CSV table of C-alpha atoms and ligand atoms in Angstrom, one decimal:
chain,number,residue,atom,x,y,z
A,1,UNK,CA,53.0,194.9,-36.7
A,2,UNK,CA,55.0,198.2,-34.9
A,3,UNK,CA,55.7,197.6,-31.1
A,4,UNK,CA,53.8,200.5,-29.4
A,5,UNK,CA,56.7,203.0,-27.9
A,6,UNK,CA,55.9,204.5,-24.7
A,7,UNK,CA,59.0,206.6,-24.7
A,8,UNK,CA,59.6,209.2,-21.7
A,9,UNK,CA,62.2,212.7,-22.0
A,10,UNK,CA,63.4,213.0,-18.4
A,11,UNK,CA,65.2,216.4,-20.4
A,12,UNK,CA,67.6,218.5,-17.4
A,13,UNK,CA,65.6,216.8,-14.5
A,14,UNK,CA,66.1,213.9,-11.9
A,15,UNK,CA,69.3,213.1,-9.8
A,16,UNK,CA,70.3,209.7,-8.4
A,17,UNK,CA,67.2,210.0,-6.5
A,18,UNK,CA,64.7,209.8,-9.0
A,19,UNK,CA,66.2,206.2,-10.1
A,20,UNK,CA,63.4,204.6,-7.9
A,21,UNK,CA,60.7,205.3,-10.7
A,22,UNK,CA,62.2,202.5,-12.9
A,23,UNK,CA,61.5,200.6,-10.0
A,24,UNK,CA,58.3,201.5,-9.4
A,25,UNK,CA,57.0,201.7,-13.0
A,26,UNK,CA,58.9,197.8,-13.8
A,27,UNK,CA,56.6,197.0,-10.9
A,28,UNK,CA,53.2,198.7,-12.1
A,29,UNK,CA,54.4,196.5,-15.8
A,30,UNK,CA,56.5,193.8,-15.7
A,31,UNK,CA,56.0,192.5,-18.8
A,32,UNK,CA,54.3,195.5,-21.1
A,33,UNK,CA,53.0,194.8,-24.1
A,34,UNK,CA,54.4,197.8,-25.4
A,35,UNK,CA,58.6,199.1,-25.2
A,36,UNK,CA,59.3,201.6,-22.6
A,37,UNK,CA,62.1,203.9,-22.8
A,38,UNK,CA,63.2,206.8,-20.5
A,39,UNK,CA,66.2,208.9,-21.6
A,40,UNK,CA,67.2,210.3,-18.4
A,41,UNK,CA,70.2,212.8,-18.2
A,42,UNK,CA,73.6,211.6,-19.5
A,43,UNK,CA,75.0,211.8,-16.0
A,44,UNK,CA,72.0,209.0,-14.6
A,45,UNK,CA,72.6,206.4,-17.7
A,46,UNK,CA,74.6,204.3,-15.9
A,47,UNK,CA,73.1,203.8,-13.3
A,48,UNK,CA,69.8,204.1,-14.7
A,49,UNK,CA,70.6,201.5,-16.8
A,50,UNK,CA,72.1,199.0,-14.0
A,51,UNK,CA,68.4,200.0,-12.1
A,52,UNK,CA,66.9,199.1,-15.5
A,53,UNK,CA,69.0,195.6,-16.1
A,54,UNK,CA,66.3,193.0,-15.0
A,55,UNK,CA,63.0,195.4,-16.4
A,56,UNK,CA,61.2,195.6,-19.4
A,57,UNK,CA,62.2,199.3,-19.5
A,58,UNK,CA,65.3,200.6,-21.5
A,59,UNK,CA,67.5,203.6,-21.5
A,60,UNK,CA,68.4,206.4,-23.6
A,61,UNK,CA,70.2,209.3,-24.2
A,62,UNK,CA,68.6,212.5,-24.8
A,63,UNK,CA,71.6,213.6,-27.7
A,64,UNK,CA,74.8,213.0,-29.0
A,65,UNK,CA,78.1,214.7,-30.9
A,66,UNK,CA,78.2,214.0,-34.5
A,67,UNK,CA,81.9,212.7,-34.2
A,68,UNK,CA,82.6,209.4,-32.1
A,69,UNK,CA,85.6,211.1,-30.3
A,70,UNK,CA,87.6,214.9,-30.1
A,71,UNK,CA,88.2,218.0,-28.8
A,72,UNK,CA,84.3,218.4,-28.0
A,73,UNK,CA,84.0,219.8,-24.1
A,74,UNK,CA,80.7,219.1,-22.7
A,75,UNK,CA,79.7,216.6,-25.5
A,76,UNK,CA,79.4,213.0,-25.6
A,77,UNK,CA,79.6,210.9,-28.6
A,78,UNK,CA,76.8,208.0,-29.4
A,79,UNK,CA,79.6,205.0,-28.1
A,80,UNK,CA,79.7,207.0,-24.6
A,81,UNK,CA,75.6,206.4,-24.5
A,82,UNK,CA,75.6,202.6,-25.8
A,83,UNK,CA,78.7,202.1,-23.5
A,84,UNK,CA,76.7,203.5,-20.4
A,85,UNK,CA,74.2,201.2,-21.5
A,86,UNK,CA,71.8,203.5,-23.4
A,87,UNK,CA,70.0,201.7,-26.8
A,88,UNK,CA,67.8,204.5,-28.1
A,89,UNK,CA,68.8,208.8,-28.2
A,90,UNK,CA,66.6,211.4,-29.1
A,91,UNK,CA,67.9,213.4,-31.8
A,92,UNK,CA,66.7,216.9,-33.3
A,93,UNK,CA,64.6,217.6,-29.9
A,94,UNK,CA,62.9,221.2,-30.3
A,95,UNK,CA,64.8,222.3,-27.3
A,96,UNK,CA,67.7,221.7,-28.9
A,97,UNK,CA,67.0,222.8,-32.6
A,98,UNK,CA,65.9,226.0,-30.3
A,99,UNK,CA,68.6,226.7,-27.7
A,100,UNK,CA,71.8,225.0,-29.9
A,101,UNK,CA,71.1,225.9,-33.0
A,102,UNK,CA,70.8,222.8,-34.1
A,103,UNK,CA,69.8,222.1,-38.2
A,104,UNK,CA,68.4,219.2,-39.8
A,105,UNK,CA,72.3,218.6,-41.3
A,106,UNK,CA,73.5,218.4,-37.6
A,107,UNK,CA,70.4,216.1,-36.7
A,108,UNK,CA,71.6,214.4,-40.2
A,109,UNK,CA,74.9,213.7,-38.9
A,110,UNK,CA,74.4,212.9,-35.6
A,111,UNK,CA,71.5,210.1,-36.9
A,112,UNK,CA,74.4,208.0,-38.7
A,113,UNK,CA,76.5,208.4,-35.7
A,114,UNK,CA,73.7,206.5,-33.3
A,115,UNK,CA,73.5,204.4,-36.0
A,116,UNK,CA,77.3,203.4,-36.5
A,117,UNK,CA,77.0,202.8,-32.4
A,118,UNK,CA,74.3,200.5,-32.8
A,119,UNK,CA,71.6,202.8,-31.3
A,120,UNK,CA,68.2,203.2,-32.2
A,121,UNK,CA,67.9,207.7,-33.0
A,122,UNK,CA,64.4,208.9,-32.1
A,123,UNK,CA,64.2,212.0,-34.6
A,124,UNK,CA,61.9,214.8,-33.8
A,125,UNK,CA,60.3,216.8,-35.9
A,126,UNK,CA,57.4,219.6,-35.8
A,127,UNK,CA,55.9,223.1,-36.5
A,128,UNK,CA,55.7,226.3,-34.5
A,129,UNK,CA,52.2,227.6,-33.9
A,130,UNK,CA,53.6,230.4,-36.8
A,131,UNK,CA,54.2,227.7,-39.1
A,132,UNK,CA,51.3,226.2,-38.1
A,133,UNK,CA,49.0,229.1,-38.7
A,134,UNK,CA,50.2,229.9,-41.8
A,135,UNK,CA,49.4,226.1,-43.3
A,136,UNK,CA,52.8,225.0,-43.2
A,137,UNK,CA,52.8,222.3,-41.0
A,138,UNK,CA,53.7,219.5,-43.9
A,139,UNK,CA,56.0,221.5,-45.3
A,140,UNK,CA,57.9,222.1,-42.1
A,141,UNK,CA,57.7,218.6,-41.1
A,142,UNK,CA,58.6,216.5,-44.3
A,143,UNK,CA,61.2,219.1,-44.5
A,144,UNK,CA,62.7,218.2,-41.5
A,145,UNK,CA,62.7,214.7,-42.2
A,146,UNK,CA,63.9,214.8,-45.7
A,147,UNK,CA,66.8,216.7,-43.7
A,148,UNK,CA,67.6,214.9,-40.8
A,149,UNK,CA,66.5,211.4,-41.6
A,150,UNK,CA,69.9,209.8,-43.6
A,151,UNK,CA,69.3,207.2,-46.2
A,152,UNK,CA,69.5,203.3,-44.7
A,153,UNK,CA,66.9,203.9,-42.0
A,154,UNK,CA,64.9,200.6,-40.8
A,155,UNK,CA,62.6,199.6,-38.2
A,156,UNK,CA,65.8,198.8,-35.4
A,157,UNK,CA,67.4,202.2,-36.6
A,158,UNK,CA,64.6,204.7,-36.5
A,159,UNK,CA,62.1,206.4,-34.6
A,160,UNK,CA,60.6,209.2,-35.3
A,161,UNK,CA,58.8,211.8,-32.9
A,162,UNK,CA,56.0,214.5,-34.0
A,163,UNK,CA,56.4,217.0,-31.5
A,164,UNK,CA,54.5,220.2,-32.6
A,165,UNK,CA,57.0,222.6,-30.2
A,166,UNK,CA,53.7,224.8,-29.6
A,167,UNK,CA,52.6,221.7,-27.5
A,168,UNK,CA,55.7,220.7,-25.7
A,169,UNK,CA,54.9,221.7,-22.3
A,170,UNK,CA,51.9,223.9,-22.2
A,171,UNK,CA,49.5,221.6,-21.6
A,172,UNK,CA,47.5,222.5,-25.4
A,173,UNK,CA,47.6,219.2,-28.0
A,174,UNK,CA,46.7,219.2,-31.4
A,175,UNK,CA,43.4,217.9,-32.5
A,176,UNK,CA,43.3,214.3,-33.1
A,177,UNK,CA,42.6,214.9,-37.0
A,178,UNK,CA,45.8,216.9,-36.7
A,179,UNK,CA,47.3,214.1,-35.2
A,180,UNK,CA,46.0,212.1,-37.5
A,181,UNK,CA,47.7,214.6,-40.7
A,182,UNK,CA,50.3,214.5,-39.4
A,183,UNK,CA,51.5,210.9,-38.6
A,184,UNK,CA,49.4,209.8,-41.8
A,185,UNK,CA,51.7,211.9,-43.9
A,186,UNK,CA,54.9,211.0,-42.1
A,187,UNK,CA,54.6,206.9,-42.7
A,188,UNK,CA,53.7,208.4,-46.5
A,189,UNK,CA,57.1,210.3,-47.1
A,190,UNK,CA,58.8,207.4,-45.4
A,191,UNK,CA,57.2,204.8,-47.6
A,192,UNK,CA,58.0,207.2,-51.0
A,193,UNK,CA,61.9,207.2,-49.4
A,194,UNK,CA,62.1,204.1,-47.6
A,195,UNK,CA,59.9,201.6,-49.7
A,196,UNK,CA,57.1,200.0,-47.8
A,197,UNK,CA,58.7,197.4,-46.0
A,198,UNK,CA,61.0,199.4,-44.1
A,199,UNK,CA,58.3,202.4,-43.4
A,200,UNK,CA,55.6,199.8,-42.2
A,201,UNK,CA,57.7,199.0,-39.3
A,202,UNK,CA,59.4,202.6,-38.3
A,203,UNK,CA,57.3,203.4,-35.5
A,204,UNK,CA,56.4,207.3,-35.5
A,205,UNK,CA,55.5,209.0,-32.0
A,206,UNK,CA,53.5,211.8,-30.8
A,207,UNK,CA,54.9,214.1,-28.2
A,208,UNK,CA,53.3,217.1,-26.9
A,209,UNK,CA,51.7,217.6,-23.5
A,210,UNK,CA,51.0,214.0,-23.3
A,211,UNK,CA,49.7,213.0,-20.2
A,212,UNK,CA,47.3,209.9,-18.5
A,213,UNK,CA,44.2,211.6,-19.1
A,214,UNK,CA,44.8,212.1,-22.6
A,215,UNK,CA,46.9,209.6,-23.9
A,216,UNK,CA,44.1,207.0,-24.9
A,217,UNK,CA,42.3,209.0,-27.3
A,218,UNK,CA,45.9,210.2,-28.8
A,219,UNK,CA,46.5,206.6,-28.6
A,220,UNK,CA,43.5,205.4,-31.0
A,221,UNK,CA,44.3,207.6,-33.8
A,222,UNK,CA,45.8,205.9,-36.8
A,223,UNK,CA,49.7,205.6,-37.3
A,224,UNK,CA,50.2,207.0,-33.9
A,225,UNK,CA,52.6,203.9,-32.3
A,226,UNK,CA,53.2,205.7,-28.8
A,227,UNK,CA,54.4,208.5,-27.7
A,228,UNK,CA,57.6,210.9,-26.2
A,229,UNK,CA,56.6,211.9,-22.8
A,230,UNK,CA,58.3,214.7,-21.2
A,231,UNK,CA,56.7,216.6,-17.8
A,232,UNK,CA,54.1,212.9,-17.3
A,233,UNK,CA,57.2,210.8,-17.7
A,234,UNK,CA,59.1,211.9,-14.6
A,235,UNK,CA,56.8,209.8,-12.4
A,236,UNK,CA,56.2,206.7,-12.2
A,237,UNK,CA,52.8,207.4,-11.0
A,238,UNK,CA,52.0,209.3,-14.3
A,239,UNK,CA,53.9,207.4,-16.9
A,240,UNK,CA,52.7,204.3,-15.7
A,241,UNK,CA,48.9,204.7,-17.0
A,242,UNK,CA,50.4,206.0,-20.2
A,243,UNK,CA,51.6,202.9,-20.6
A,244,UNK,CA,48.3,201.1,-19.6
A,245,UNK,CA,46.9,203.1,-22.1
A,246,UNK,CA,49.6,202.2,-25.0
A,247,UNK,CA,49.3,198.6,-23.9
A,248,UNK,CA,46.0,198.3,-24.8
A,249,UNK,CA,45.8,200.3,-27.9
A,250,UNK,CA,48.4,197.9,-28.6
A,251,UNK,CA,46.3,194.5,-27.6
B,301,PGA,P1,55.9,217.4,-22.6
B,301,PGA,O1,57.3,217.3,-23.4
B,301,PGA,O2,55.3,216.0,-22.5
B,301,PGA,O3,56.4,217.9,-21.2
B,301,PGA,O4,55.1,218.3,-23.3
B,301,PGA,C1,57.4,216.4,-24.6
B,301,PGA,C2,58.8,216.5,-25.1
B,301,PGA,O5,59.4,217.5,-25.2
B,301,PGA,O6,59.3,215.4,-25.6
């Protein structure tokens, strides 16, 4: 059986301030029956993750450099994140496909780096409402994972996220059969590439405007094992009935 993954994207918000939501959602579930993550800022790791010591919930980083050290300014490499105490990254996020350029060879490399660190890469993948519309959403997507996903992935190494970037933050979600196409043909490819013992237990998320009043239903759909929260997950107050609801989907 996958753990559920209530994973939340924190992306460029929340200052020291803010820290008191790990608090208050370890309190609202102190022992979940699904893993929560929040990948905070790189500056907040730290100290996210000392807030985080004696709680179910762990910490992650939101990207990393491909290298493990160098003349990089402004990047941090996947030893920085485990040293500040991070377990998980997200890797290949929209955003930064979108505003860094970023390929599926740069998501590629910058998998086996989390990997060599010892973290767990959460690997996003999804269509634009183009692609979408034109009926290439499979294409795009086992595209993307055929690209960014190296060989040697396993349940501890790999997560991956379906995040159709039309959804991210506008409040519209897929259908849940388009969920349901989606994730179904995700743990697929990874069964064809990873053999069925590995892809049974790679957990595969949905992101996308997730929020408490929708996640159950997104939660009941087949091969959907939690999600990647960004706007809901800032809040205790909002992530925490995500979590209710991934809990018991997970039950
Ligand atoms: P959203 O973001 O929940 O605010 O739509 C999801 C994400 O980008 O991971």
């Amino acid at each position: 059986m996958r753990r559920k993954l209530a994973a939340g994207n924190w992306k460029m918000h929340g200052g020291a301030g803010d820290l008191a939501e790990i608090a208050a959602l370890a309190a609202a579930h102190p022992s979940p029956v699904s893993e929560v993550l929040i990948c905070p800022p790189a500056t907040l790791i730290s100290r996210m993750a000392e807030a985080a010591a004696d709680t179910p919930v762990e910490v992650g980083g939101q990207d990393c450099h491909a290298e493990t050290k160098g003349a990089h300014t402004g990047d941090v490499a996947a030893g920085m994140l485990a040293e500040a105490g991070a377990r998980f990254v997200i890797l290949g996020h929209s955003e930064r496909r979108a505003d860094h350029g970023e390929s599926d060879a740069d998501v590629h490399a910058k998998t086996r780096a989390a990997w060599d660190a010892g973290l767990t890469a959460v690997v996003c993948v999804g269509e634009t409402l183009e692609e979408r519309e034109a009926g290439r959403t499979l294409e795009i997507v086992g595209g993307q994972i055929d690209g960014s996903v190296p060989n040697g992935a396993s349940p501890e190494r790999l997560v991956v996220a379906y995040e159709p970037v039309w959804a991210i933050g506008t409040g519209k979600v897929p259908t849940l059969d388009q969920i349901g196409e989606v994730h179904g043909f995700i743990r697929a490819q990874l069964v064809d590439r990873f053999g069925a013992g590995a892809a049974d237990g790679i957990r595969i998320l949905y992101g996308g405007s997730v929020k408490p009043g929708n996640a159950a239903e997104i939660f009941g759909v087949a091969d959907v094992d939690g999600a990647l929260v960004g706007g809901a997950s800032l809040k205790a107050a909002d992530f925490g009935p995500i979590v209710t609801a991934l809990d018991a989907a997970g039950a």
